[in-house]
CSV table of N, CA and C in Angstrom, one decimal:
chain,number,residue,atom,x,y,z
T,999,MET,N,-32.1,37.1,8.1
T,999,MET,CA,-31.3,38.0,8.9
T,999,MET,C,-30.6,37.3,10.0
T,1000,ILE,N,-31.3,36.4,10.7
T,1000,ILE,CA,-30.7,35.6,11.8
T,1000,ILE,C,-29.5,34.7,11.3
T,1001,PHE,N,-29.7,34.2,10.1
T,1001,PHE,CA,-28.8,33.2,9.6
T,1001,PHE,C,-27.5,33.9,9.2
T,1002,GLN,N,-27.6,35.2,8.8
T,1002,GLN,CA,-26.4,35.9,8.4
T,1002,GLN,C,-25.4,36.2,9.6
T,1003,LYS,N,-26.0,36.2,10.8
T,1003,LYS,CA,-25.2,36.4,12.0
T,1003,LYS,C,-24.4,35.1,12.3
T,1004,LEU,N,-25.0,33.9,11.9
T,1004,LEU,CA,-24.3,32.7,12.1
T,1004,LEU,C,-23.2,32.4,11.1
T,1005,LEU,N,-23.3,33.0,9.9
T,1005,LEU,CA,-22.3,32.8,8.9
T,1005,LEU,C,-20.9,33.5,9.3
T,1006,PRO,N,-19.8,32.8,9.0
T,1006,PRO,CA,-18.5,33.4,9.3
T,1006,PRO,C,-18.3,34.7,8.5
T,1007,SER,N,-17.5,35.6,9.1
T,1007,SER,CA,-17.2,36.8,8.4
T,1007,SER,C,-16.0,36.5,7.4
T,1008,LYS,N,-15.7,37.5,6.6
T,1008,LYS,CA,-14.6,37.4,5.7
T,1008,LYS,C,-13.2,37.2,6.4
T,1009,GLN,N,-13.1,37.9,7.6
T,1009,GLN,CA,-11.8,37.7,8.4
T,1009,GLN,C,-11.7,36.3,8.9
T,1010,LEU,N,-12.8,35.8,9.4
T,1010,LEU,CA,-12.8,34.4,9.9
T,1010,LEU,C,-12.6,33.4,8.8
T,1011,ASN,N,-13.2,33.6,7.6
T,1011,ASN,CA,-12.9,32.8,6.5
T,1011,ASN,C,-11.4,32.8,6.1
T,1012,ALA,N,-10.8,34.0,6.2
T,1012,ALA,CA,-9.4,34.1,5.8
T,1012,ALA,C,-8.5,33.3,6.8
T,1013,ARG,N,-8.9,33.4,8.1
T,1013,ARG,CA,-8.1,32.7,9.2
T,1013,ARG,C,-8.3,31.2,9.0
T,1014,ILE,N,-9.5,30.8,8.7
T,1014,ILE,CA,-9.7,29.3,8.5
T,1014,ILE,C,-9.0,28.9,7.3
T,1015,GLN,N,-8.9,29.7,6.2
T,1015,GLN,CA,-8.1,29.3,5.1
T,1015,GLN,C,-6.6,29.2,5.4
T,1016,ILE,N,-6.1,30.1,6.2
T,1016,ILE,CA,-4.7,30.0,6.5
T,1016,ILE,C,-4.4,28.8,7.4
T,1017,PHE,N,-5.3,28.5,8.4
T,1017,PHE,CA,-5.1,27.3,9.2
T,1017,PHE,C,-5.3,26.1,8.3
T,1018,SER,N,-6.2,26.1,7.4
T,1018,SER,CA,-6.3,24.9,6.5
T,1018,SER,C,-5.1,24.7,5.7
T,1019,ASN,N,-4.5,25.7,5.2
T,1019,ASN,CA,-3.2,25.5,4.4
T,1019,ASN,C,-2.1,24.9,5.3
T,1020,TYR,N,-1.9,25.5,6.5
T,1020,TYR,CA,-0.9,25.0,7.4
T,1020,TYR,C,-1.2,23.5,7.8
T,1021,PHE,N,-2.4,23.2,8.0
T,1021,PHE,CA,-2.8,21.9,8.5
T,1021,PHE,C,-2.6,20.9,7.3
T,1022,ILE,N,-2.9,21.2,6.1
T,1022,ILE,CA,-2.7,20.4,5.0
T,1022,ILE,C,-1.2,20.1,4.7
T,1023,ARG,N,-0.4,21.2,4.9
T,1023,ARG,CA,1.1,21.0,4.7
T,1023,ARG,C,1.6,20.1,5.8
T,1024,LEU,N,1.1,20.3,7.0
T,1024,LEU,CA,1.6,19.4,8.1
T,1024,LEU,C,1.2,18.0,7.9
T,1025,LEU,N,0.0,17.7,7.4
T,1025,LEU,CA,-0.4,16.4,7.1
T,1025,LEU,C,0.4,15.8,6.0
T,1026,ALA,N,0.8,16.6,5.0
T,1026,ALA,CA,1.6,16.1,3.9
T,1026,ALA,C,3.0,15.7,4.4
T,1027,VAL,N,3.6,16.5,5.3
T,1027,VAL,CA,4.9,16.2,5.8
T,1027,VAL,C,4.8,14.9,6.7
T,1028,MET,N,3.7,14.8,7.4
T,1028,MET,CA,3.6,13.6,8.3
T,1028,MET,C,3.4,12.3,7.4
T,1029,TRP,N,2.7,12.4,6.3
T,1029,TRP,CA,2.5,11.2,5.5
T,1029,TRP,C,3.7,10.9,4.6
T,1030,ILE,N,4.5,11.9,4.2
T,1030,ILE,CA,5.8,11.7,3.6
T,1030,ILE,C,6.7,11.0,4.6
T,1031,ALA,N,6.8,11.4,5.8
T,1031,ALA,CA,7.6,10.8,6.8
T,1031,ALA,C,7.1,9.4,7.1
T,1032,LYS,N,5.8,9.1,7.1
T,1032,LYS,CA,5.3,7.8,7.3
T,1032,LYS,C,5.7,6.9,6.2
T,1033,GLY,N,5.6,7.4,4.9
T,1033,GLY,CA,6.1,6.6,3.8
T,1033,GLY,C,7.6,6.3,3.8
T,1034,LEU,N,8.4,7.3,4.3
T,1034,LEU,CA,9.8,7.1,4.4
T,1034,LEU,C,10.2,6.1,5.5
T,1035,VAL,N,9.4,6.1,6.6
T,1035,VAL,CA,9.6,5.0,7.6
T,1035,VAL,C,9.3,3.7,7.0
T,1036,GLY,N,8.3,3.6,6.2
T,1036,GLY,CA,8.0,2.3,5.6
T,1036,GLY,C,9.1,1.8,4.7
T,1037,TRP,N,9.7,2.8,3.9
T,1037,TRP,CA,10.8,2.4,3.0
T,1037,TRP,C,12.0,2.1,3.9
T,1038,GLY,N,12.2,2.7,5.0
T,1038,GLY,CA,13.3,2.3,5.9
T,1038,GLY,C,13.1,0.9,6.4
T,1039,VAL,N,11.9,0.5,6.7
T,1039,VAL,CA,11.7,-0.9,7.1
T,1039,VAL,C,12.0,-1.8,5.9
T,1040,LEU,N,11.6,-1.5,4.7
T,1040,LEU,CA,11.8,-2.3,3.5
T,1040,LEU,C,13.3,-2.4,3.2
T,1041,LEU,N,14.0,-1.3,3.4
T,1041,LEU,CA,15.5,-1.4,3.1
T,1041,LEU,C,16.3,-1.9,4.3
T,1042,GLY,N,15.7,-2.2,5.4
T,1042,GLY,CA,16.4,-2.8,6.5
T,1042,GLY,C,17.2,-1.8,7.4
T,1043,LEU,N,16.8,-0.6,7.4
T,1043,LEU,CA,17.4,0.4,8.2
T,1043,LEU,C,17.0,0.2,9.7
T,1044,ALA,N,18.0,0.3,10.6
T,1044,ALA,CA,17.7,0.1,12.0
T,1044,ALA,C,17.0,1.3,12.6
T,1045,MET,N,15.7,1.0,13.1
T,1045,MET,CA,15.0,2.0,13.7
T,1045,MET,C,14.5,1.5,15.1
T,1046,PRO,N,14.6,2.3,16.1
T,1046,PRO,CA,14.3,1.8,17.5
T,1046,PRO,C,12.9,1.3,17.7
T,1047,ILE,N,11.9,1.9,17.1
T,1047,ILE,CA,10.5,1.6,17.4
T,1047,ILE,C,9.9,0.6,16.4
T,1048,VAL,N,10.4,0.7,15.2
T,1048,VAL,CA,9.8,-0.1,14.1
T,1048,VAL,C,10.5,-1.5,14.1
T,1049,PRO,N,9.7,-2.6,14.0
T,1049,PRO,CA,10.4,-3.9,13.9
T,1049,PRO,C,11.0,-4.1,12.5
T,1050,GLU,N,11.9,-5.1,12.5
T,1050,GLU,CA,12.5,-5.4,11.2
T,1050,GLU,C,11.5,-6.2,10.3
T,1051,LEU,N,11.7,-6.1,9.0
T,1051,LEU,CA,10.7,-6.7,8.1
T,1051,LEU,C,10.7,-8.2,8.2
T,1052,THR,N,11.8,-8.8,8.5
T,1052,THR,CA,11.8,-10.3,8.6
T,1052,THR,C,11.1,-10.8,9.8
T,1053,THR,N,10.9,-10.0,10.8
T,1053,THR,CA,10.1,-10.4,12.0
T,1053,THR,C,8.6,-10.3,11.8
T,1054,LEU,N,8.2,-9.6,10.8
T,1054,LEU,CA,6.7,-9.5,10.5
T,1054,LEU,C,6.1,-10.7,9.8
T,1055,SER,N,4.8,-10.8,10.0
T,1055,SER,CA,4.1,-11.9,9.3
T,1055,SER,C,4.1,-11.5,7.8
T,1056,ASP,N,3.7,-12.5,7.0
T,1056,ASP,CA,3.6,-12.3,5.5
T,1056,ASP,C,2.6,-11.2,5.2
T,1057,THR,N,1.5,-11.2,5.9
T,1057,THR,CA,0.5,-10.2,5.7
T,1057,THR,C,1.0,-8.8,6.0
T,1058,ASP,N,1.7,-8.7,7.2
T,1058,ASP,CA,2.2,-7.4,7.6
T,1058,ASP,C,3.3,-6.9,6.6
T,1059,GLN,N,4.1,-7.8,6.1
T,1059,GLN,CA,5.2,-7.5,5.1
T,1059,GLN,C,4.5,-6.9,3.9
T,1060,PHE,N,3.5,-7.6,3.4
T,1060,PHE,CA,2.7,-7.1,2.2
T,1060,PHE,C,2.2,-5.7,2.5
T,1061,LEU,N,1.6,-5.5,3.7
T,1061,LEU,CA,1.0,-4.2,4.0
T,1061,LEU,C,2.0,-3.1,4.1
T,1062,VAL,N,3.2,-3.4,4.6
T,1062,VAL,CA,4.3,-2.4,4.7
T,1062,VAL,C,4.7,-2.0,3.3
T,1063,MET,N,4.8,-3.0,2.4
T,1063,MET,CA,5.2,-2.7,1.0
T,1063,MET,C,4.1,-1.8,0.4
T,1064,ILE,N,2.9,-2.1,0.5
T,1064,ILE,CA,1.8,-1.4,-0.1
T,1064,ILE,C,1.7,0.1,0.5
T,1065,PHE,N,1.7,0.2,1.8
T,1065,PHE,CA,1.6,1.5,2.4
T,1065,PHE,C,2.8,2.3,2.3
T,1066,SER,N,4.0,1.8,2.2
T,1066,SER,CA,5.2,2.6,2.0
T,1066,SER,C,5.1,3.4,0.7
T,1067,VAL,N,4.6,2.8,-0.3
T,1067,VAL,CA,4.4,3.4,-1.6
T,1067,VAL,C,3.2,4.4,-1.5
T,1068,PHE,N,2.1,3.9,-1.0
T,1068,PHE,CA,0.8,4.6,-1.0
T,1068,PHE,C,0.9,5.9,-0.1
T,1069,ASP,N,1.6,5.8,1.0
T,1069,ASP,CA,1.8,6.9,1.9
T,1069,ASP,C,2.6,8.0,1.3
T,1070,LEU,N,3.7,7.6,0.6
T,1070,LEU,CA,4.5,8.6,-0.1
T,1070,LEU,C,3.7,9.3,-1.2
T,1071,VAL,N,3.0,8.5,-2.0
T,1071,VAL,CA,2.2,9.1,-3.1
T,1071,VAL,C,1.1,10.1,-2.5
T,1072,ALA,N,0.5,9.7,-1.4
T,1072,ALA,CA,-0.5,10.5,-0.8
T,1072,ALA,C,0.1,11.8,-0.2
T,1073,GLY,N,1.2,11.7,0.5
T,1073,GLY,CA,1.9,12.9,1.0
T,1073,GLY,C,2.3,13.9,0.0
T,1074,VAL,N,3.0,13.4,-1.1
T,1074,VAL,CA,3.4,14.3,-2.1
T,1074,VAL,C,2.2,14.9,-2.9
T,1075,ALA,N,1.2,14.1,-3.1
T,1075,ALA,CA,0.0,14.6,-3.8
T,1075,ALA,C,-0.7,15.7,-2.9
T,1076,LEU,N,-0.7,15.4,-1.6
T,1076,LEU,CA,-1.4,16.4,-0.7
T,1076,LEU,C,-0.5,17.7,-0.7
T,1077,TRP,N,0.8,17.6,-0.8
T,1077,TRP,CA,1.7,18.8,-0.8
T,1077,TRP,C,1.5,19.6,-2.1
T,1078,LEU,N,1.5,18.9,-3.2
T,1078,LEU,CA,1.5,19.5,-4.5
T,1078,LEU,C,0.1,20.1,-4.8
T,1079,SER,N,-0.9,19.4,-4.6
T,1079,SER,CA,-2.3,19.9,-5.0
T,1079,SER,C,-3.3,19.5,-4.0
T,1080,PRO,N,-3.8,20.4,-3.2
T,1080,PRO,CA,-4.8,20.1,-2.2
T,1080,PRO,C,-6.1,19.5,-2.8
T,1081,GLN,N,-6.4,19.9,-4.0
T,1081,GLN,CA,-7.6,19.4,-4.6
T,1081,GLN,C,-7.6,17.9,-4.9
T,1082,TRP,N,-6.8,17.5,-5.8
T,1082,TRP,CA,-6.7,16.0,-6.1
T,1082,TRP,C,-5.9,15.3,-5.0
T,1083,GLY,N,-4.9,16.0,-4.4
T,1083,GLY,CA,-4.1,15.4,-3.4
T,1083,GLY,C,-4.9,15.0,-2.2
T,1084,GLY,N,-5.9,15.8,-1.9
T,1084,GLY,CA,-6.8,15.5,-0.8
T,1084,GLY,C,-7.6,14.3,-1.0
T,1085,VAL,N,-8.0,14.0,-2.2
T,1085,VAL,CA,-8.7,12.8,-2.5
T,1085,VAL,C,-7.8,11.6,-2.3
T,1086,VAL,N,-6.6,11.7,-2.9
T,1086,VAL,CA,-5.6,10.6,-2.7
T,1086,VAL,C,-5.3,10.3,-1.2
T,1087,TRP,N,-5.2,11.4,-0.5
T,1087,TRP,CA,-4.9,11.3,1.0
T,1087,TRP,C,-6.1,10.7,1.7
T,1088,LEU,N,-7.3,11.1,1.3
T,1088,LEU,CA,-8.5,10.5,2.0
T,1088,LEU,C,-8.6,9.0,1.7
T,1089,VAL,N,-8.3,8.6,0.5
T,1089,VAL,CA,-8.3,7.1,0.2
T,1089,VAL,C,-7.2,6.4,1.1
T,1090,ALA,N,-6.0,7.0,1.2
T,1090,ALA,CA,-5.0,6.4,2.0
T,1090,ALA,C,-5.3,6.4,3.5
T,1091,VAL,N,-6.0,7.4,4.0
T,1091,VAL,CA,-6.4,7.4,5.4
T,1091,VAL,C,-7.5,6.4,5.7
T,1092,VAL,N,-8.5,6.3,4.8
T,1092,VAL,CA,-9.5,5.3,5.0
T,1092,VAL,C,-9.0,3.9,4.9
T,1093,ALA,N,-8.0,3.7,4.0
T,1093,ALA,CA,-7.4,2.3,3.9
T,1093,ALA,C,-6.6,2.0,5.2
T,1094,GLU,N,-5.9,3.0,5.7
T,1094,GLU,CA,-5.1,2.8,6.9
T,1094,GLU,C,-6.0,2.6,8.1
T,1095,ILE,N,-7.1,3.3,8.2
T,1095,ILE,CA,-8.1,3.1,9.3
T,1095,ILE,C,-8.7,1.7,9.3
T,1096,LEU,N,-9.0,1.3,8.1
T,1096,LEU,CA,-9.6,-0.1,8.0
T,1096,LEU,C,-8.5,-1.1,8.3
T,1097,ARG,N,-7.3,-0.8,7.9
T,1097,ARG,CA,-6.2,-1.7,8.3
T,1097,ARG,C,-6.0,-1.8,9.8
T,1098,GLN,N,-6.0,-0.7,10.5
T,1098,GLN,CA,-5.8,-0.6,11.9
T,1098,GLN,C,-6.9,-1.3,12.6
T,1099,LEU,N,-8.2,-1.0,12.2
T,1099,LEU,CA,-9.3,-1.6,12.9
T,1099,LEU,C,-9.5,-3.1,12.6
T,1100,GLY,N,-8.9,-3.6,11.5
T,1100,GLY,CA,-9.1,-5.0,11.2
T,1100,GLY,C,-8.1,-5.9,11.8
T,1101,THR,N,-7.3,-5.3,12.7
T,1101,THR,CA,-6.3,-6.2,13.4
T,1101,THR,C,-6.7,-6.5,14.8
T,1102,ASP,N,-5.8,-7.1,15.6
T,1102,ASP,CA,-6.0,-7.4,17.0
T,1102,ASP,C,-6.2,-6.2,17.8
T,1103,PRO,N,-7.3,-6.1,18.5
T,1103,PRO,CA,-7.6,-4.9,19.3
T,1103,PRO,C,-6.7,-4.7,20.5
T,1104,SER,N,-6.0,-5.8,20.9
T,1104,SER,CA,-5.2,-5.6,22.1
T,1104,SER,C,-3.8,-5.0,21.7
T,1105,SER,N,-3.5,-4.9,20.5
T,1105,SER,CA,-2.2,-4.4,20.0
T,1105,SER,C,-2.1,-2.9,20.0
T,1106,GLY,N,-3.1,-2.2,20.4
T,1106,GLY,CA,-3.1,-0.8,20.4
T,1106,GLY,C,-3.4,-0.1,19.1
T,1107,ARG,N,-3.6,-0.9,18.1
T,1107,ARG,CA,-3.9,-0.4,16.7
T,1107,ARG,C,-5.3,0.3,16.7
T,1108,VAL,N,-6.1,-0.1,17.5
T,1108,VAL,CA,-7.5,0.6,17.6
T,1108,VAL,C,-7.3,2.0,17.9
T,1109,MET,N,-6.4,2.3,18.8
T,1109,MET,CA,-6.1,3.7,19.2
T,1109,MET,C,-5.5,4.5,18.0
T,1110,ILE,N,-4.7,3.9,17.3
T,1110,ILE,CA,-4.1,4.5,16.1
T,1110,ILE,C,-5.2,4.8,15.1
T,1111,GLY,N,-6.1,3.8,14.9
T,1111,GLY,CA,-7.3,4.0,14.0
T,1111,GLY,C,-8.2,5.1,14.4
T,1112,ALA,N,-8.4,5.2,15.8
T,1112,ALA,CA,-9.2,6.3,16.3
T,1112,ALA,C,-8.5,7.6,16.1
T,1113,ALA,N,-7.2,7.7,16.3
T,1113,ALA,CA,-6.5,9.0,16.1
T,1113,ALA,C,-6.6,9.4,14.6
T,1114,LEU,N,-6.4,8.4,13.7
T,1114,LEU,CA,-6.5,8.7,12.3
T,1114,LEU,C,-8.0,9.2,11.9
T,1115,LEU,N,-8.9,8.6,12.6
T,1115,LEU,CA,-10.3,9.0,12.3
T,1115,LEU,C,-10.5,10.5,12.8
T,1116,VAL,N,-9.9,10.8,13.9
T,1116,VAL,CA,-10.0,12.2,14.4
T,1116,VAL,C,-9.4,13.2,13.4
T,1117,VAL,N,-8.2,12.8,12.9
T,1117,VAL,CA,-7.5,13.6,11.9
T,1117,VAL,C,-8.3,13.7,10.6
T,1118,LEU,N,-9.0,12.7,10.2
T,1118,LEU,CA,-9.9,12.7,9.1
T,1118,LEU,C,-11.0,13.6,9.3
T,1119,VAL,N,-11.6,13.6,10.4
T,1119,VAL,CA,-12.8,14.5,10.7
T,1119,VAL,C,-12.3,16.0,10.7
T,1120,ILE,N,-11.1,16.2,11.3
T,1120,ILE,CA,-10.6,17.6,11.3
T,1120,ILE,C,-10.3,18.1,9.9
T,1121,TYR,N,-9.8,17.2,9.0
T,1121,TYR,CA,-9.5,17.5,7.7
T,1121,TYR,C,-10.8,17.9,6.9
T,1122,VAL,N,-11.7,17.0,7.0
T,1122,VAL,CA,-13.0,17.2,6.3
T,1122,VAL,C,-13.7,18.5,6.8
T,1123,THR,N,-13.6,18.8,8.1
T,1123,THR,CA,-14.2,20.0,8.6
T,1123,THR,C,-13.6,21.2,8.1
T,1124,ILE,N,-12.2,21.3,8.2
T,1124,ILE,CA,-11.6,22.6,7.8
T,1124,ILE,C,-11.5,22.7,6.2
T,1125,ARG,N,-11.7,21.6,5.5
T,1125,ARG,CA,-11.6,21.6,4.1
T,1125,ARG,C,-12.9,21.9,3.4
T,1126,PHE,N,-14.0,21.3,3.9
T,1126,PHE,CA,-15.3,21.4,3.2
T,1126,PHE,C,-16.3,22.3,3.9
T,1127,ILE,N,-16.3,22.5,5.1
T,1127,ILE,CA,-17.3,23.3,5.8
T,1127,ILE,C,-17.2,24.8,5.4
T,1128,PRO,N,-16.0,25.4,5.5
T,1128,PRO,CA,-15.9,26.8,5.1
T,1128,PRO,C,-16.4,27.1,3.6
T,1129,SER,N,-16.1,26.1,2.7
T,1129,SER,CA,-16.5,26.3,1.3
T,1129,SER,C,-18.0,26.2,1.2
T,1130,ALA,N,-18.7,25.6,2.1
T,1130,ALA,CA,-20.1,25.5,2.0
T,1130,ALA,C,-20.8,26.9,2.3
T,1131,PHE,N,-20.1,27.7,3.1
T,1131,PHE,CA,-20.6,29.0,3.4
T,1131,PHE,C,-20.4,30.0,2.2
T,1132,GLY,N,-19.3,29.8,1.6
T,1132,GLY,CA,-18.9,30.7,0.5
T,1132,GLY,C,-18.7,32.1,1.0
T,1133,ASP,N,-18.6,33.1,0.1
T,1133,ASP,CA,-18.5,34.5,0.5
T,1133,ASP,C,-19.9,35.1,0.7
T,1134,GLN,N,-20.4,35.0,1.8
T,1134,GLN,CA,-21.8,35.5,2.1
T,1134,GLN,C,-21.8,36.9,2.5
T,1135,ASN,N,-20.7,37.4,3.0
T,1135,ASN,CA,-20.6,38.9,3.5
T,1135,ASN,C,-20.1,39.7,2.4
């Protein structure tokens, strides 16, 4: 009896589902944009914040090439199908977090890795916690 009071109601489940859908779409748009910025770097488009490809080290050039493709695939997959797209996006985020945390900590990339980790926790929370409760009411 006590545990049923702790379980979310159907209205709350519906609100969480709506928020989850909007959040997943926003993540998809952000990752598509991230992939397009990577392609912009590869194609040599002038962008004020992003350095040119020729000024990057060989390792960073390789990572820009890999992540420009991987981010676009993850963004489109997340937009088209939250079930399998979420898995592709999770792999992309974990790879990006490892990339950011594996670099020089003074470059500010640790903060980017921490921000990605927060986004990952939010995604997992809104995606998997409500489904654990099911329709209890």
